[in-house]
């Protein structure tokens, strides 16, 4: 034991030195880190999605959108405003909104004028005062909307954005066309409730996602229609249509409200196939579980669109899809309805996860069709198998798309084939348990390919990553379980 006893002054000096050293090593660093977190900084201009890095925005979460549109006539610009309620997830000196085209007017944050500048499809907003982390704020953007604005893709989507009709408009925002319609956080992982307030001439009807909550006469013989989305909606799934429409209400199984929106001249010609919706709802409920929303319906598009779109609770279906054969009509109707479960309610985390949405919709579409007079499901999957290596070469593996090929065949039949292989591997009963668990676990949220592999493995009671990952990411197509006679065609290059 030591016999040395320092003086009291020496002890105080030693204690002071120890405190100084401790503060030097820990205190300022902690204070500095906290200060850095609270120091205002710009929000990221994008979420870094592999397909569209600048889509979506960092630094805040949208809590609610309100769209106010004073629509005038087809292809005619009109006054519009979008009000966004949001929460800052960091201290913000400025933030971005996705907003393309349109003539910009006044922008306010919390009621005070904000500085803005435009950088391509980004609207950069600098509020009068920085926003603190965790604070709620409201941004309002006034602008002149251009209902002729659309863009083109060289895949299944083709034209998207505002889609003119003879007497009005419909929306096709997928994949990232919402920014042409309203300022937003335009990424499929970002969803929020919407209020739509749309003023039209008295001879036009406005419809949108969700429920009509008010219809009011306005000066000048105009009408304002108000809709509430009821549940959060991803921006790519927003629908707002204006035209000479008939609203046809009925009931589906368990009292589900069914509302079809049909151009007056197309009510009778499309009735036969639209009336099949209750049967489709019953069939899909047996496979996937309860319908996830309060209502559903078909918006018949008086357009030349090549493809339908699963806009939430109100699928846009081009008129040609409902004026042909029953088999073809049902394939399209069941495809879009399946999306309400898988794609709308269970959203995708990134665009690389699109196979989870389109692959499921194609899988159930073909399954239903085979049971109701359509082609053989197995024959369709065998054809997809034969072409799978070619599609991998041309369009990327199912979960590894490239941006130009995002909506090519691999994301449809090529991705349905992955689910077909999984069912063959684990058996029909286990596969159905996986599917129902997938919907139940992620209903109302977003999920990724990794989430699906993990859940499938848990439900099946075996690690399926070694089976699914080669199917989803491999350069070549794995053997099809139970079908050793299936052969992949050689890849043709050049």
Coordinates of C-alpha atoms in Angstrom, one line a residue:
X1 CA 0.0 0.0 0.0
X2 CA 1.1 3.5 -0.7
X3 CA 2.0 5.8 2.2
X4 CA 2.1 9.0 0.1
X5 CA -0.6 11.5 0.9
X6 CA -0.8 14.6 -1.4
X7 CA -1.7 18.0 -0.1
X8 CA -5.3 19.3 -0.4
X9 CA -4.1 21.9 -3.0
X10 CA -2.5 19.2 -5.0
X11 CA -5.6 17.0 -4.8
X12 CA -7.8 19.9 -6.1
X13 CA -5.4 20.6 -8.9
X14 CA -5.4 16.9 -9.8
X15 CA -9.2 16.8 -9.8
X16 CA -9.4 20.0 -11.9
X17 CA -7.0 18.5 -14.4
X18 CA -9.0 15.3 -14.6
X19 CA -12.2 17.1 -15.2
X20 CA -10.4 19.2 -17.9
X21 CA -9.1 16.1 -19.6
X22 CA -12.4 14.3 -19.4
X23 CA -14.2 17.4 -20.9
X24 CA -11.6 17.6 -23.6
X25 CA -12.0 14.0 -24.6
X26 CA -15.8 13.7 -24.4
X27 CA -17.8 16.9 -23.7
X28 CA -16.9 19.0 -26.7
X29 CA -17.2 16.0 -29.1
X30 CA -20.7 15.3 -27.8
X31 CA -21.7 19.0 -27.9
X32 CA -20.1 19.3 -31.3
X33 CA -22.1 16.2 -32.6
X34 CA -25.4 17.6 -31.2
X35 CA -24.6 21.0 -32.7
X36 CA -23.9 19.4 -36.0
X37 CA -27.2 17.5 -35.9
X38 CA -29.1 20.7 -35.1
X39 CA -27.3 22.9 -37.6
X40 CA -29.5 23.7 -40.6
X41 CA -28.4 22.1 -43.8
X42 CA -30.0 21.4 -47.2
X43 CA -32.2 18.4 -47.6
X44 CA -31.0 15.9 -50.1
X45 CA -32.3 16.5 -53.7
X46 CA -33.2 12.8 -54.1
X47 CA -33.5 9.5 -52.3
X48 CA -30.8 7.8 -54.3
X49 CA -33.1 5.2 -55.9
X50 CA -31.0 2.9 -58.3
X51 CA -33.3 3.8 -61.2
X52 CA -34.2 7.5 -60.5
X53 CA -31.6 8.9 -58.0
X54 CA -33.2 12.4 -57.8
X55 CA -36.8 11.2 -57.3
X56 CA -38.1 11.8 -53.8
X57 CA -36.3 14.2 -51.5
X58 CA -34.4 14.1 -48.2
X59 CA -34.9 16.0 -44.9
X60 CA -38.6 15.8 -44.5
X61 CA -41.6 13.4 -44.5
X62 CA -44.9 14.5 -46.2
X63 CA -47.9 14.1 -43.9
X64 CA -50.7 15.4 -46.2
X65 CA -51.3 16.8 -49.7
X66 CA -54.1 19.2 -50.7
X67 CA -54.5 19.8 -54.4
X68 CA -56.7 22.8 -55.5
X69 CA -57.3 22.8 -59.2
X70 CA -59.5 25.3 -61.1
X71 CA -59.8 23.3 -64.3
X72 CA -61.2 25.1 -67.3
X73 CA -61.3 23.0 -70.5
X74 CA -59.3 20.2 -72.3
X75 CA -55.7 21.1 -73.0
X76 CA -56.1 24.5 -71.4
X77 CA -53.7 25.8 -68.6
X78 CA -55.5 26.6 -65.3
X79 CA -54.7 28.0 -61.9
X80 CA -53.6 25.4 -59.4
X81 CA -52.1 25.2 -55.9
X82 CA -50.6 22.4 -53.8
X83 CA -50.4 22.6 -50.0
X84 CA -48.0 20.1 -48.4
X85 CA -47.9 19.5 -44.6
X86 CA -44.7 17.9 -43.6
X87 CA -42.3 17.1 -40.8
X88 CA -38.6 17.9 -40.9
X89 CA -36.4 14.9 -40.3
X90 CA -33.3 17.1 -40.0
X91 CA -32.7 20.8 -39.4
X92 CA -33.3 22.3 -42.9
X93 CA -31.8 25.4 -44.4
X94 CA -33.6 24.5 -47.6
X95 CA -35.4 21.5 -49.2
X96 CA -36.4 20.2 -52.6
X97 CA -39.8 19.3 -54.2
X98 CA -40.1 17.3 -57.3
X99 CA -41.8 19.6 -59.8
X100 CA -41.5 19.5 -63.6
X101 CA -42.7 22.1 -66.0
X102 CA -45.7 24.3 -65.2
X103 CA -45.5 28.0 -64.6
X104 CA -44.4 28.7 -61.1
X105 CA -46.2 31.3 -59.0
X106 CA -45.9 32.2 -55.3
X107 CA -44.3 29.8 -52.8
X108 CA -44.7 30.1 -49.0
X109 CA -43.4 28.2 -46.1
X110 CA -45.6 28.5 -42.9
X111 CA -47.3 31.4 -44.6
X112 CA -44.2 33.4 -45.3
X113 CA -42.8 34.0 -48.8
X114 CA -39.9 31.6 -49.6
X115 CA -37.0 31.9 -52.1
X116 CA -37.1 29.4 -54.9
X117 CA -35.0 28.3 -57.9
X118 CA -35.5 25.4 -60.3
X119 CA -32.9 22.9 -61.2
X120 CA -34.2 20.5 -63.8
X121 CA -37.1 18.6 -62.2
X122 CA -36.2 20.0 -58.7
X123 CA -37.9 23.0 -57.1
X124 CA -35.5 24.2 -54.4
X125 CA -37.2 26.0 -51.6
X126 CA -35.4 28.2 -49.0
X127 CA -37.7 29.3 -46.2
X128 CA -37.4 32.7 -44.4
X129 CA -36.1 30.9 -41.3
X130 CA -34.5 27.5 -41.1
X131 CA -36.7 24.6 -40.0
X132 CA -35.8 22.7 -36.9
X133 CA -35.5 19.0 -36.7
X134 CA -38.8 17.4 -35.8
X135 CA -40.9 20.5 -36.5
X136 CA -44.0 20.5 -38.6
X137 CA -44.2 22.9 -41.5
X138 CA -46.5 23.8 -44.4
X139 CA -45.4 24.7 -47.9
X140 CA -47.9 26.1 -50.4
X141 CA -47.0 26.3 -54.1
X142 CA -49.2 28.3 -56.5
X143 CA -48.7 27.6 -60.2
X144 CA -50.4 27.4 -63.6
X145 CA -50.9 23.8 -64.4
X146 CA -50.3 22.6 -68.0
X147 CA -52.7 19.6 -68.7
X148 CA -50.9 18.9 -72.0
X149 CA -47.6 18.0 -70.3
X150 CA -46.5 14.4 -70.7
X151 CA -43.4 12.3 -71.3
X152 CA -42.6 9.1 -73.2
X153 CA -40.9 5.9 -72.3
X154 CA -39.8 3.2 -74.7
X155 CA -41.3 0.4 -72.7
X156 CA -44.8 -0.7 -71.6
X157 CA -45.6 2.7 -70.1
X158 CA -45.2 4.7 -73.3
X159 CA -46.9 8.1 -72.6
X160 CA -47.3 9.3 -69.0
X161 CA -48.3 12.4 -67.0
X162 CA -51.4 14.3 -68.1
X163 CA -53.4 12.2 -70.6
X164 CA -55.9 14.3 -72.5
X165 CA -59.3 12.9 -73.5
X166 CA -61.9 14.4 -75.9
X167 CA -63.7 16.2 -73.0
X168 CA -61.2 16.3 -70.2
X169 CA -58.2 14.5 -68.8
X170 CA -57.1 11.4 -66.9
X171 CA -53.8 10.9 -65.1
X172 CA -51.0 8.4 -65.7
X173 CA -48.3 9.3 -63.1
X174 CA -46.3 6.0 -63.2
X175 CA -43.4 5.8 -62.9
X176 CA -42.4 9.4 -61.9
X177 CA -44.9 11.6 -63.7
X178 CA -46.6 13.0 -60.6
X179 CA -44.1 15.9 -60.7
X180 CA -45.7 17.0 -63.9
X181 CA -49.0 17.4 -62.1
X182 CA -48.2 18.7 -58.7
X183 CA -45.1 19.4 -56.6
X184 CA -44.4 16.4 -54.5
X185 CA -42.1 13.8 -52.9
X186 CA -42.3 11.7 -56.0
X187 CA -41.0 8.2 -55.1
X188 CA -43.1 5.0 -54.6
X189 CA -41.8 4.5 -51.0
X190 CA -43.2 7.9 -50.0
X191 CA -47.0 8.0 -49.4
X192 CA -49.4 10.4 -47.7
X193 CA -53.1 11.1 -47.6
X194 CA -54.6 13.4 -50.2
X195 CA -57.4 16.0 -50.3
X196 CA -58.5 16.9 -53.9
X197 CA -60.5 20.1 -54.5
X198 CA -61.3 20.4 -58.2
X199 CA -63.5 23.1 -59.7
X200 CA -65.0 22.3 -63.1
X201 CA -67.7 23.6 -65.5
X202 CA -71.2 22.4 -64.5
X203 CA -71.2 19.9 -67.4
X204 CA -68.1 18.1 -66.3
X205 CA -67.5 15.6 -63.4
X206 CA -64.3 15.4 -61.4
X207 CA -63.2 12.1 -59.7
X208 CA -60.2 11.2 -57.7
X209 CA -58.9 8.5 -55.4
X210 CA -61.1 7.7 -52.4
X211 CA -64.4 9.2 -51.3
X212 CA -66.5 12.2 -52.6
X213 CA -67.0 14.3 -49.4
X214 CA -68.5 17.4 -50.9
X215 CA -70.0 18.8 -54.1
X216 CA -70.7 22.6 -54.1
X217 CA -71.9 25.1 -56.6
X218 CA -69.4 27.9 -57.2
X219 CA -69.8 31.3 -58.9
X220 CA -70.1 31.4 -62.7
X221 CA -72.0 28.1 -63.0
X222 CA -69.1 26.0 -61.8
X223 CA -68.9 23.1 -59.4
X224 CA -66.3 22.2 -56.8
X225 CA -65.7 18.5 -56.1
X226 CA -63.9 17.4 -52.9
X227 CA -62.4 14.0 -52.4
X228 CA -60.5 12.4 -49.6
X229 CA -58.1 9.6 -50.3
X230 CA -59.0 7.9 -47.0
X231 CA -55.6 6.1 -46.9
X232 CA -52.1 7.3 -47.8
X233 CA -51.3 7.1 -51.5
X234 CA -48.0 6.9 -53.3
X235 CA -47.6 9.7 -55.8
X236 CA -47.4 7.3 -58.8
X237 CA -50.9 6.0 -57.8
X238 CA -52.8 9.3 -57.7
X239 CA -55.8 9.6 -60.0
X240 CA -57.7 12.7 -60.9
X241 CA -60.0 12.6 -63.9
X242 CA -62.3 15.1 -65.4
X243 CA -64.9 14.6 -68.1
X244 CA -68.5 13.8 -69.1
X245 CA -68.7 10.9 -66.7
X246 CA -71.4 8.7 -65.3
X247 CA -70.7 7.5 -61.7
X248 CA -72.1 4.0 -61.3
X249 CA -72.3 2.8 -57.7
X250 CA -72.9 -0.8 -56.6
X251 CA -71.8 -3.2 -53.8
X252 CA -69.2 -5.9 -53.9
X253 CA -68.6 -8.8 -51.4
X254 CA -69.0 -7.9 -47.8
X255 CA -70.5 -4.6 -48.7
X256 CA -67.3 -3.2 -50.4
X257 CA -68.3 0.0 -52.2
X258 CA -67.9 -0.3 -56.0
X259 CA -67.8 2.9 -58.0
X260 CA -67.2 2.9 -61.7
X261 CA -66.4 6.1 -63.6
X262 CA -67.4 5.8 -67.2
X263 CA -67.7 8.3 -70.1
X264 CA -71.4 8.6 -70.9
X265 CA -71.1 7.1 -74.4
X266 CA -69.2 4.0 -73.0
X267 CA -71.6 3.1 -70.1
X268 CA -73.6 0.4 -72.1
X269 CA -70.7 -1.0 -74.2
X270 CA -68.5 -1.7 -71.1
X271 CA -71.2 -2.8 -68.6
X272 CA -70.8 -6.6 -69.3
X273 CA -67.1 -6.7 -68.2
X274 CA -67.3 -4.0 -65.5
X275 CA -70.0 -6.1 -63.8
X276 CA -67.5 -8.8 -63.2
X277 CA -65.6 -6.8 -60.5
X278 CA -67.5 -8.5 -57.5
X279 CA -66.4 -11.9 -58.9
X280 CA -62.8 -10.8 -59.2
X281 CA -62.9 -9.4 -55.7
X282 CA -64.1 -12.7 -54.3
X283 CA -61.5 -14.7 -56.1
X284 CA -58.6 -12.5 -55.0
X285 CA -59.8 -12.3 -51.4
X286 CA -59.5 -16.1 -51.2
X287 CA -56.0 -16.0 -52.5
X288 CA -54.6 -12.9 -50.7
X289 CA -56.8 -11.9 -47.8
X290 CA -59.3 -9.1 -47.2
X291 CA -59.5 -6.3 -49.7
X292 CA -57.3 -3.5 -48.2
X293 CA -59.4 -0.4 -49.0
X294 CA -62.9 0.9 -48.5
X295 CA -63.9 1.0 -52.1
X296 CA -62.9 0.1 -55.6
X297 CA -63.9 0.8 -59.2
X298 CA -62.8 1.1 -62.8
X299 CA -62.2 4.4 -64.5
X300 CA -62.8 3.8 -68.2
X301 CA -60.3 5.9 -70.1
X302 CA -61.5 7.4 -73.4
X303 CA -57.9 7.3 -74.6
X304 CA -55.5 5.4 -76.8
X305 CA -53.3 4.4 -73.9
X306 CA -51.6 1.1 -74.5
X307 CA -51.7 -0.1 -70.8
X308 CA -54.0 0.2 -67.8
X309 CA -52.8 1.6 -64.4
X310 CA -53.6 0.5 -60.9
X311 CA -54.3 4.0 -59.5
X312 CA -55.4 3.4 -55.9
X313 CA -59.1 2.4 -55.4
X314 CA -59.8 3.6 -59.0
X315 CA -57.9 1.7 -61.7
X316 CA -57.6 3.4 -65.1
X317 CA -58.5 1.0 -67.8
X318 CA -58.4 2.1 -71.5
X319 CA -61.7 1.6 -73.3
X320 CA -60.1 -0.9 -75.8
X321 CA -59.4 -3.3 -72.9
X322 CA -63.2 -3.4 -72.3
X323 CA -64.4 -3.6 -75.8
X324 CA -62.7 -6.9 -76.9
X325 CA -63.0 -10.5 -75.7
X326 CA -64.1 -11.5 -72.2
X327 CA -60.8 -13.3 -71.6
X328 CA -58.7 -10.3 -72.6
X329 CA -60.9 -7.9 -70.6
X330 CA -60.7 -10.1 -67.4
X331 CA -56.9 -10.5 -67.7
X332 CA -56.5 -6.7 -67.6
X333 CA -59.2 -6.2 -64.9
X334 CA -57.8 -8.9 -62.6
X335 CA -54.2 -7.6 -63.1
X336 CA -55.1 -4.0 -62.0
X337 CA -57.3 -5.3 -59.1
X338 CA -54.4 -7.6 -57.8
X339 CA -52.3 -4.4 -57.6
X340 CA -54.6 -3.0 -55.0
X341 CA -53.3 -5.7 -52.6
X342 CA -49.7 -5.9 -54.0
X343 CA -48.3 -2.7 -55.4
X344 CA -50.8 -0.3 -53.8
X345 CA -51.4 -1.5 -50.3
X346 CA -48.0 -3.3 -50.1
X347 CA -45.8 -0.8 -51.8
X348 CA -42.3 -1.2 -53.2
X349 CA -39.3 0.2 -51.4
X350 CA -37.3 1.0 -54.5
X351 CA -38.0 0.7 -58.2
X352 CA -35.7 -2.3 -58.3
X353 CA -38.4 -4.1 -56.3
X354 CA -41.0 -3.6 -59.1
X355 CA -41.0 -7.3 -59.8
X356 CA -42.9 -7.7 -56.5
X357 CA -45.7 -5.6 -57.9
X358 CA -45.9 -6.4 -61.6
X359 CA -44.8 -10.1 -61.2
X360 CA -47.6 -10.7 -58.6
X361 CA -50.2 -8.9 -60.8
X362 CA -49.2 -11.0 -63.8
X363 CA -49.1 -14.2 -61.8
X364 CA -52.7 -13.9 -60.5
X365 CA -53.9 -12.5 -63.8
X366 CA -52.7 -15.7 -65.6
X367 CA -53.9 -18.0 -62.8
X368 CA -57.4 -16.5 -62.9
X369 CA -57.5 -16.5 -66.7
X370 CA -56.7 -20.2 -66.9
X371 CA -59.6 -21.0 -64.6
X372 CA -62.0 -18.8 -66.6
X373 CA -61.4 -19.9 -70.2
X374 CA -58.0 -18.4 -70.9
X375 CA -54.7 -19.9 -72.0
X376 CA -52.8 -22.5 -70.0
X377 CA -50.8 -20.9 -67.1
X378 CA -48.2 -23.6 -67.4
X379 CA -47.8 -23.0 -71.1
X380 CA -47.3 -19.3 -70.6
X381 CA -44.7 -19.9 -67.9
X382 CA -42.9 -22.4 -70.1
X383 CA -42.7 -19.8 -72.8
X384 CA -41.4 -17.3 -70.3
X385 CA -38.8 -19.8 -69.1
X386 CA -37.5 -20.4 -72.6
X387 CA -37.0 -16.7 -73.1
X388 CA -35.7 -15.9 -69.6
X389 CA -32.0 -15.8 -70.4
X390 CA -32.7 -13.5 -73.3
X391 CA -34.7 -11.2 -71.1
X392 CA -32.0 -11.2 -68.5
X393 CA -29.5 -10.2 -71.1
X394 CA -31.7 -7.5 -72.6
X395 CA -33.6 -6.1 -69.6
X396 CA -31.7 -7.2 -66.5
X397 CA -32.6 -9.9 -64.0
X398 CA -36.1 -9.6 -62.4
X399 CA -34.8 -7.7 -59.3
X400 CA -32.0 -5.9 -61.2
X401 CA -33.7 -3.8 -63.9
X402 CA -32.1 -1.0 -65.8
X403 CA -33.9 2.3 -66.0
X404 CA -34.7 2.2 -69.7
X405 CA -36.0 -1.4 -69.4
X406 CA -37.9 -1.0 -66.1
X407 CA -41.3 -1.9 -67.6
X408 CA -40.2 -4.5 -70.2
X409 CA -41.3 -8.2 -70.3
X410 CA -39.0 -9.3 -67.5
X411 CA -41.0 -7.4 -64.9
X412 CA -44.2 -9.1 -66.0
X413 CA -44.1 -12.7 -67.2
X414 CA -40.4 -12.9 -66.3
X415 CA -41.2 -12.0 -62.7
X416 CA -44.3 -14.1 -62.5
X417 CA -42.1 -17.0 -63.4
X418 CA -40.1 -16.5 -60.2
X419 CA -43.3 -16.9 -58.2
X420 CA -44.3 -19.9 -60.3
X421 CA -40.9 -21.5 -59.5
X422 CA -41.3 -20.7 -55.8
X423 CA -44.7 -22.4 -55.8
X424 CA -43.2 -25.5 -57.5
X425 CA -40.3 -25.5 -54.9
X426 CA -42.3 -25.2 -51.7
X427 CA -45.7 -26.6 -52.7
X428 CA -49.0 -24.8 -53.4
X429 CA -50.2 -24.8 -49.7
X430 CA -47.0 -23.3 -48.4
X431 CA -46.9 -20.8 -51.3
X432 CA -50.4 -19.5 -50.5
X433 CA -49.4 -19.2 -46.8
X434 CA -46.4 -17.1 -47.9
X435 CA -48.5 -14.9 -50.1
X436 CA -51.2 -14.3 -47.4
X437 CA -48.5 -13.6 -44.8
X438 CA -46.7 -11.2 -47.2
X439 CA -49.9 -9.1 -47.5
X440 CA -50.8 -9.3 -43.9
X441 CA -47.3 -8.3 -42.7
X442 CA -46.8 -5.3 -45.0
X443 CA -50.3 -4.1 -45.6
X444 CA -50.3 -0.3 -45.7
X445 CA -46.5 -0.1 -45.9
X446 CA -43.6 -0.7 -48.2
X447 CA -41.3 -3.7 -48.5
X448 CA -38.3 -4.8 -50.5
X449 CA -37.0 -7.9 -52.2
X450 CA -34.9 -8.8 -49.2
X451 CA -38.1 -8.6 -47.1
X452 CA -39.9 -11.0 -49.4
X453 CA -37.0 -13.5 -49.3
X454 CA -36.9 -13.3 -45.4
X455 CA -40.6 -13.7 -45.0
X456 CA -40.9 -16.6 -47.5
X457 CA -38.1 -18.4 -45.7
X458 CA -39.7 -17.9 -42.3
X459 CA -43.1 -19.1 -43.5
X460 CA -41.6 -22.1 -45.3
X461 CA -39.4 -23.0 -42.4
X462 CA -36.3 -23.1 -44.6
X463 CA -33.8 -20.7 -45.9
X464 CA -35.0 -19.8 -49.4
X465 CA -32.3 -17.2 -50.2
X466 CA -30.2 -19.8 -52.0
X467 CA -33.2 -20.6 -54.2
X468 CA -34.6 -17.2 -54.8
X469 CA -31.5 -15.1 -55.2
X470 CA -30.3 -16.9 -58.4
X471 CA -33.8 -16.5 -59.8
X472 CA -33.9 -12.8 -58.9
X473 CA -30.3 -11.7 -59.5
X474 CA -28.5 -14.4 -61.5
X475 CA -27.1 -13.9 -65.0
X476 CA -28.6 -17.2 -66.1
X477 CA -32.0 -18.9 -65.4
X478 CA -32.0 -21.7 -62.8
X479 CA -33.6 -25.1 -63.4
X480 CA -37.4 -25.1 -63.0
X481 CA -38.4 -27.4 -60.1
X482 CA -40.5 -30.3 -61.3
X483 CA -39.8 -29.6 -64.9
X484 CA -36.4 -31.0 -65.9
X485 CA -37.6 -31.0 -69.6
X486 CA -37.9 -27.2 -69.6
X487 CA -35.0 -25.7 -71.6
X488 CA -33.8 -22.1 -71.8
X489 CA -33.2 -20.8 -75.4
X490 CA -29.7 -19.6 -76.2
X491 CA -29.1 -15.8 -75.9
X492 CA -29.0 -14.0 -79.2
X493 CA -26.6 -11.0 -79.2
X494 CA -26.0 -8.2 -81.6

